[in-house]
CSV table of C-alpha atoms in Angstrom, one decimal:
chain,number,residue,atom,x,y,z
A,1,UNK,CA,-67.1,35.8,7.7
A,2,UNK,CA,-68.8,32.9,9.5
A,3,UNK,CA,-68.1,32.8,13.2
A,4,UNK,CA,-67.6,28.9,13.4
A,5,UNK,CA,-66.7,26.3,10.7
A,6,UNK,CA,-70.0,24.6,9.9
A,7,UNK,CA,-70.2,20.7,10.7
A,8,UNK,CA,-70.3,19.9,6.9
A,9,UNK,CA,-69.1,21.9,3.9
A,10,UNK,CA,-69.4,21.0,0.4
A,11,UNK,CA,-67.4,23.0,-2.0
A,12,UNK,CA,-68.2,22.8,-5.7
A,13,UNK,CA,-65.9,23.7,-8.6
A,14,UNK,CA,-66.7,25.5,-12.0
A,15,UNK,CA,-69.8,24.4,-13.4
A,16,UNK,CA,-69.7,26.3,-16.8
A,17,UNK,CA,-73.0,25.9,-18.0
A,18,UNK,CA,-73.2,22.1,-17.3
A,19,UNK,CA,-76.2,22.1,-15.5
A,20,UNK,CA,-76.9,17.9,-15.9
A,21,UNK,CA,-73.6,17.4,-13.9
A,22,UNK,CA,-74.7,20.2,-11.2
A,23,UNK,CA,-78.0,18.3,-10.9
A,24,UNK,CA,-76.4,15.0,-10.5
A,25,UNK,CA,-73.7,16.3,-8.1
A,26,UNK,CA,-76.2,17.9,-5.8
A,27,UNK,CA,-78.1,14.8,-5.4
A,28,UNK,CA,-74.9,12.6,-4.5
A,29,UNK,CA,-74.2,15.3,-1.9
A,30,UNK,CA,-77.8,15.0,-0.4
A,31,UNK,CA,-77.1,11.5,-0.4
A,32,UNK,CA,-73.7,11.6,1.2
A,33,UNK,CA,-74.7,14.2,3.6
A,34,UNK,CA,-77.7,12.2,5.0
A,35,UNK,CA,-75.4,10.4,7.4
A,36,UNK,CA,-74.0,13.6,9.2
A,37,UNK,CA,-76.1,16.0,11.6
A,38,UNK,CA,-75.2,19.5,12.1
A,39,UNK,CA,-75.2,22.8,9.8
A,40,UNK,CA,-74.6,21.4,6.2
A,41,UNK,CA,-73.4,24.2,3.7
A,42,UNK,CA,-73.1,24.0,-0.2
A,43,UNK,CA,-70.6,26.7,-1.2
A,44,UNK,CA,-70.3,27.1,-5.1
A,45,UNK,CA,-67.0,28.6,-6.4
A,46,UNK,CA,-68.0,30.9,-9.4
A,47,UNK,CA,-68.0,30.3,-12.9
A,48,UNK,CA,-71.4,29.3,-13.5
A,49,UNK,CA,-71.5,30.9,-17.0
A,50,UNK,CA,-70.0,30.3,-20.6
A,51,UNK,CA,-68.3,27.6,-22.4
A,52,UNK,CA,-70.9,24.9,-21.3
A,53,UNK,CA,-74.5,24.6,-23.0
A,54,UNK,CA,-76.8,26.2,-20.2
A,55,UNK,CA,-75.9,28.7,-18.5
A,56,UNK,CA,-79.2,30.2,-18.0
A,57,UNK,CA,-80.4,26.9,-16.6
A,58,UNK,CA,-77.3,26.9,-14.0
A,59,UNK,CA,-78.4,30.5,-12.8
A,60,UNK,CA,-82.1,29.6,-12.7
A,61,UNK,CA,-81.1,26.4,-10.4
A,62,UNK,CA,-79.1,28.2,-8.4
A,63,UNK,CA,-81.7,30.9,-7.5
A,64,UNK,CA,-83.9,28.5,-6.1
A,65,UNK,CA,-83.9,27.3,-2.5
A,66,UNK,CA,-80.9,25.0,-1.4
A,67,UNK,CA,-81.5,21.3,-0.8
A,68,UNK,CA,-83.6,20.6,2.3
A,69,UNK,CA,-81.3,20.8,5.3
A,70,UNK,CA,-78.7,23.2,3.8
A,71,UNK,CA,-77.5,26.4,3.1
A,72,UNK,CA,-75.9,27.6,-0.3
A,73,UNK,CA,-73.6,30.2,-0.8
A,74,UNK,CA,-72.7,31.5,-4.3
A,75,UNK,CA,-69.1,32.9,-4.9
A,76,UNK,CA,-68.6,35.4,-8.1
A,77,UNK,CA,-65.6,34.1,-10.7
A,78,UNK,CA,-64.3,35.9,-13.1
A,79,UNK,CA,-66.5,34.7,-15.7
A,80,UNK,CA,-69.4,36.4,-13.9
A,81,UNK,CA,-67.4,39.2,-13.3
A,82,UNK,CA,-66.8,39.9,-17.3
A,83,UNK,CA,-70.3,39.3,-18.2
A,84,UNK,CA,-71.8,41.7,-15.4
A,85,UNK,CA,-68.9,44.3,-17.0
A,86,UNK,CA,-70.4,43.8,-20.1
A,87,UNK,CA,-73.9,44.1,-19.0
A,88,UNK,CA,-72.6,47.4,-17.7
A,89,UNK,CA,-71.1,48.5,-20.9
A,90,UNK,CA,-67.6,48.3,-19.3
A,91,UNK,CA,-66.7,45.4,-21.3
A,92,UNK,CA,-66.8,45.1,-25.2
A,93,UNK,CA,-68.4,42.3,-26.9
A,94,UNK,CA,-65.6,41.2,-28.5
A,95,UNK,CA,-64.0,40.8,-25.2
A,96,UNK,CA,-66.7,39.0,-23.8
A,97,UNK,CA,-67.3,36.4,-26.4
A,98,UNK,CA,-63.8,35.6,-26.0
A,99,UNK,CA,-64.6,33.9,-22.8
A,100,UNK,CA,-67.1,31.6,-24.3
A,101,UNK,CA,-70.1,33.9,-24.0
A,102,UNK,CA,-71.6,32.3,-27.3
A,103,UNK,CA,-73.0,29.3,-25.5
A,104,UNK,CA,-74.3,31.8,-22.7
A,105,UNK,CA,-75.8,33.7,-25.5
A,106,UNK,CA,-77.5,31.0,-27.2
A,107,UNK,CA,-78.7,29.8,-23.5
A,108,UNK,CA,-80.7,32.8,-23.4
A,109,UNK,CA,-82.2,32.5,-27.0
A,110,UNK,CA,-79.8,34.6,-28.6
A,111,UNK,CA,-77.3,34.2,-31.4
A,112,UNK,CA,-73.7,36.1,-31.1
A,113,UNK,CA,-75.0,38.7,-33.6
A,114,UNK,CA,-78.0,40.5,-33.7
A,115,UNK,CA,-80.5,40.0,-36.7
A,116,UNK,CA,-82.6,42.1,-38.7
A,117,UNK,CA,-86.5,41.7,-39.4
A,118,UNK,CA,-85.7,39.2,-41.9
A,119,UNK,CA,-83.4,37.2,-39.9
A,120,UNK,CA,-80.0,38.1,-41.5
A,121,UNK,CA,-77.1,38.5,-39.1
A,122,UNK,CA,-76.6,42.4,-38.6
A,123,UNK,CA,-74.7,43.6,-35.7
A,124,UNK,CA,-72.7,42.4,-32.7
A,125,UNK,CA,-75.3,41.7,-29.5
A,126,UNK,CA,-75.4,44.7,-27.3
A,127,UNK,CA,-75.7,44.7,-23.4
A,128,UNK,CA,-79.2,46.0,-23.9
A,129,UNK,CA,-79.9,43.1,-26.6
A,130,UNK,CA,-79.0,40.7,-23.5
A,131,UNK,CA,-81.0,42.3,-20.9
A,132,UNK,CA,-84.1,42.5,-22.9
A,133,UNK,CA,-84.0,38.7,-22.8
A,134,UNK,CA,-82.6,37.9,-19.5
A,135,UNK,CA,-84.8,37.5,-16.2
A,136,UNK,CA,-84.2,40.3,-14.1
A,137,UNK,CA,-83.7,38.0,-11.2
A,138,UNK,CA,-80.6,36.6,-13.0
A,139,UNK,CA,-79.1,40.0,-13.5
A,140,UNK,CA,-79.5,40.8,-10.0
A,141,UNK,CA,-78.1,37.3,-9.0
A,142,UNK,CA,-74.7,38.0,-10.9
A,143,UNK,CA,-74.5,41.5,-9.7
A,144,UNK,CA,-74.7,40.6,-6.0
A,145,UNK,CA,-72.4,37.8,-5.9
A,146,UNK,CA,-69.5,37.8,-3.0
A,147,UNK,CA,-66.1,37.0,-3.9
A,148,UNK,CA,-65.0,35.0,-0.9
A,149,UNK,CA,-66.4,33.3,2.3
A,150,UNK,CA,-64.0,33.0,5.4
A,151,UNK,CA,-64.5,30.7,8.2
A,152,UNK,CA,-61.9,30.2,11.1
A,153,UNK,CA,-60.1,27.3,9.1
A,154,UNK,CA,-61.0,27.6,5.7
A,155,UNK,CA,-61.2,30.6,3.1
A,156,UNK,CA,-63.4,29.6,0.0
A,157,UNK,CA,-62.4,32.0,-3.4
A,158,UNK,CA,-63.1,31.4,-7.1
A,159,UNK,CA,-59.1,32.0,-8.2
A,160,UNK,CA,-56.8,32.0,-4.8
A,161,UNK,CA,-55.3,34.9,-3.0
A,162,UNK,CA,-52.3,37.3,-3.6
A,163,UNK,CA,-49.4,35.6,-1.2
A,164,UNK,CA,-47.9,38.2,1.2
A,165,UNK,CA,-51.2,39.9,1.6
A,166,UNK,CA,-53.8,39.4,4.5
A,167,UNK,CA,-56.8,37.7,3.7
A,168,UNK,CA,-58.8,41.0,4.9
A,169,UNK,CA,-56.7,43.1,2.5
A,170,UNK,CA,-57.0,40.9,-0.7
A,171,UNK,CA,-57.9,42.8,-3.8
A,172,UNK,CA,-61.1,41.6,-5.6
A,173,UNK,CA,-59.2,41.0,-8.9
A,174,UNK,CA,-56.9,38.8,-7.3
A,175,UNK,CA,-59.5,36.8,-5.8
A,176,UNK,CA,-61.3,36.3,-9.3
A,177,UNK,CA,-58.7,36.2,-11.6
A,178,UNK,CA,-55.1,35.3,-10.0
A,179,UNK,CA,-53.2,32.1,-11.1
A,180,UNK,CA,-49.5,31.7,-11.3
A,181,UNK,CA,-48.6,34.0,-8.4
A,182,UNK,CA,-51.0,31.9,-6.1
A,183,UNK,CA,-50.3,28.4,-7.5
A,184,UNK,CA,-46.6,28.7,-7.4
A,185,UNK,CA,-45.8,30.2,-4.1
A,186,UNK,CA,-44.1,28.2,-1.5
A,187,UNK,CA,-45.7,30.8,1.1
A,188,UNK,CA,-47.6,29.1,4.1
A,189,UNK,CA,-51.3,30.1,3.9
A,190,UNK,CA,-52.9,31.1,6.9
A,191,UNK,CA,-56.0,29.2,6.2
A,192,UNK,CA,-56.6,26.4,3.9
A,193,UNK,CA,-57.8,27.9,0.6
A,194,UNK,CA,-60.3,26.2,-1.4
A,195,UNK,CA,-60.7,27.5,-5.1
A,196,UNK,CA,-61.5,26.7,-8.8
A,197,UNK,CA,-60.5,28.7,-11.8
A,198,UNK,CA,-57.3,26.9,-12.8
A,199,UNK,CA,-58.8,23.2,-14.4
A,200,UNK,CA,-56.9,19.9,-13.7
A,201,UNK,CA,-57.6,16.3,-14.3
A,202,UNK,CA,-58.4,15.8,-10.6
A,203,UNK,CA,-58.4,17.8,-7.4
A,204,UNK,CA,-55.1,19.4,-6.6
A,205,UNK,CA,-53.4,19.9,-2.8
A,206,UNK,CA,-50.5,21.5,-1.9
A,207,UNK,CA,-49.3,24.4,0.6
A,208,UNK,CA,-53.0,24.7,2.0
A,209,UNK,CA,-54.4,25.1,-1.5
A,210,UNK,CA,-56.9,23.0,-2.7
A,211,UNK,CA,-58.2,23.2,-6.3
A,212,UNK,CA,-61.3,21.7,-7.4
A,213,UNK,CA,-61.7,22.7,-11.1
A,214,UNK,CA,-61.9,19.5,-13.0
A,215,UNK,CA,-62.8,20.8,-16.3
A,216,UNK,CA,-66.7,20.1,-16.3
A,217,UNK,CA,-67.2,21.7,-19.6
A,218,UNK,CA,-64.0,19.8,-21.2
A,219,UNK,CA,-65.6,16.5,-20.7
A,220,UNK,CA,-64.4,16.2,-17.0
A,221,UNK,CA,-66.0,15.7,-13.9
A,222,UNK,CA,-67.9,18.4,-11.9
A,223,UNK,CA,-66.2,17.9,-8.4
A,224,UNK,CA,-67.1,18.6,-5.1
A,225,UNK,CA,-64.8,18.9,-1.9
A,226,UNK,CA,-66.5,17.3,1.3
A,227,UNK,CA,-64.9,19.0,4.3
A,228,UNK,CA,-65.9,17.3,7.7
A,229,UNK,CA,-63.7,17.7,10.7
A,230,UNK,CA,-60.5,18.8,8.8
A,231,UNK,CA,-60.9,15.4,6.6
A,232,UNK,CA,-61.4,15.8,2.9
A,233,UNK,CA,-63.0,13.8,0.7
A,234,UNK,CA,-64.6,14.3,-3.0
A,235,UNK,CA,-67.7,13.5,-5.1
A,236,UNK,CA,-68.0,14.0,-8.9
A,237,UNK,CA,-70.6,13.9,-11.4
């Protein structure tokens, strides 16, 4: 938990391999933030991989330093969760590929099936196949992602929170995967919860829930929410 609310926070929704949109949005954030003083933080809400064309490029970019004058915090999404469990041998290839992992494989130079010496498809890709081509820094990045960021007034998370459960006691699976029970609850949350995970055509705000997954990989924009002195505005690319 951060002990105080930063002066300026930009929360960025689900990227899903859409590197050009991320680069454009980041540039807009830098330009927008030039008018503000104080601590500036970019919070990435997870789902950097799968479905879009350049998961590897997105991770490579997020491993680089944040723009000058910014801190960057990258949270884990459910797609990173499945990816890591696949690499650990805990999720079968058939399950991972259903999450849009074919695009992730292609971004690392792999097809969805391994090939023999003559280029013929021979078997499903194994975790070892992927690990053999992934930079070790990418693997470490995925394995170390935190699941939430809390400030005195806001809670940043990929999917949402379980209503009726203290924020400090939330189950990791709920933070990464919850949907209906969170979105349809009328319970007033203790903090503003900023999340992605559930795509919509535009940001959604209700009952202290702010959703900013606007379907970047589905031809929607990539959206950032700017939080400044309890005021919310949006940027998109």
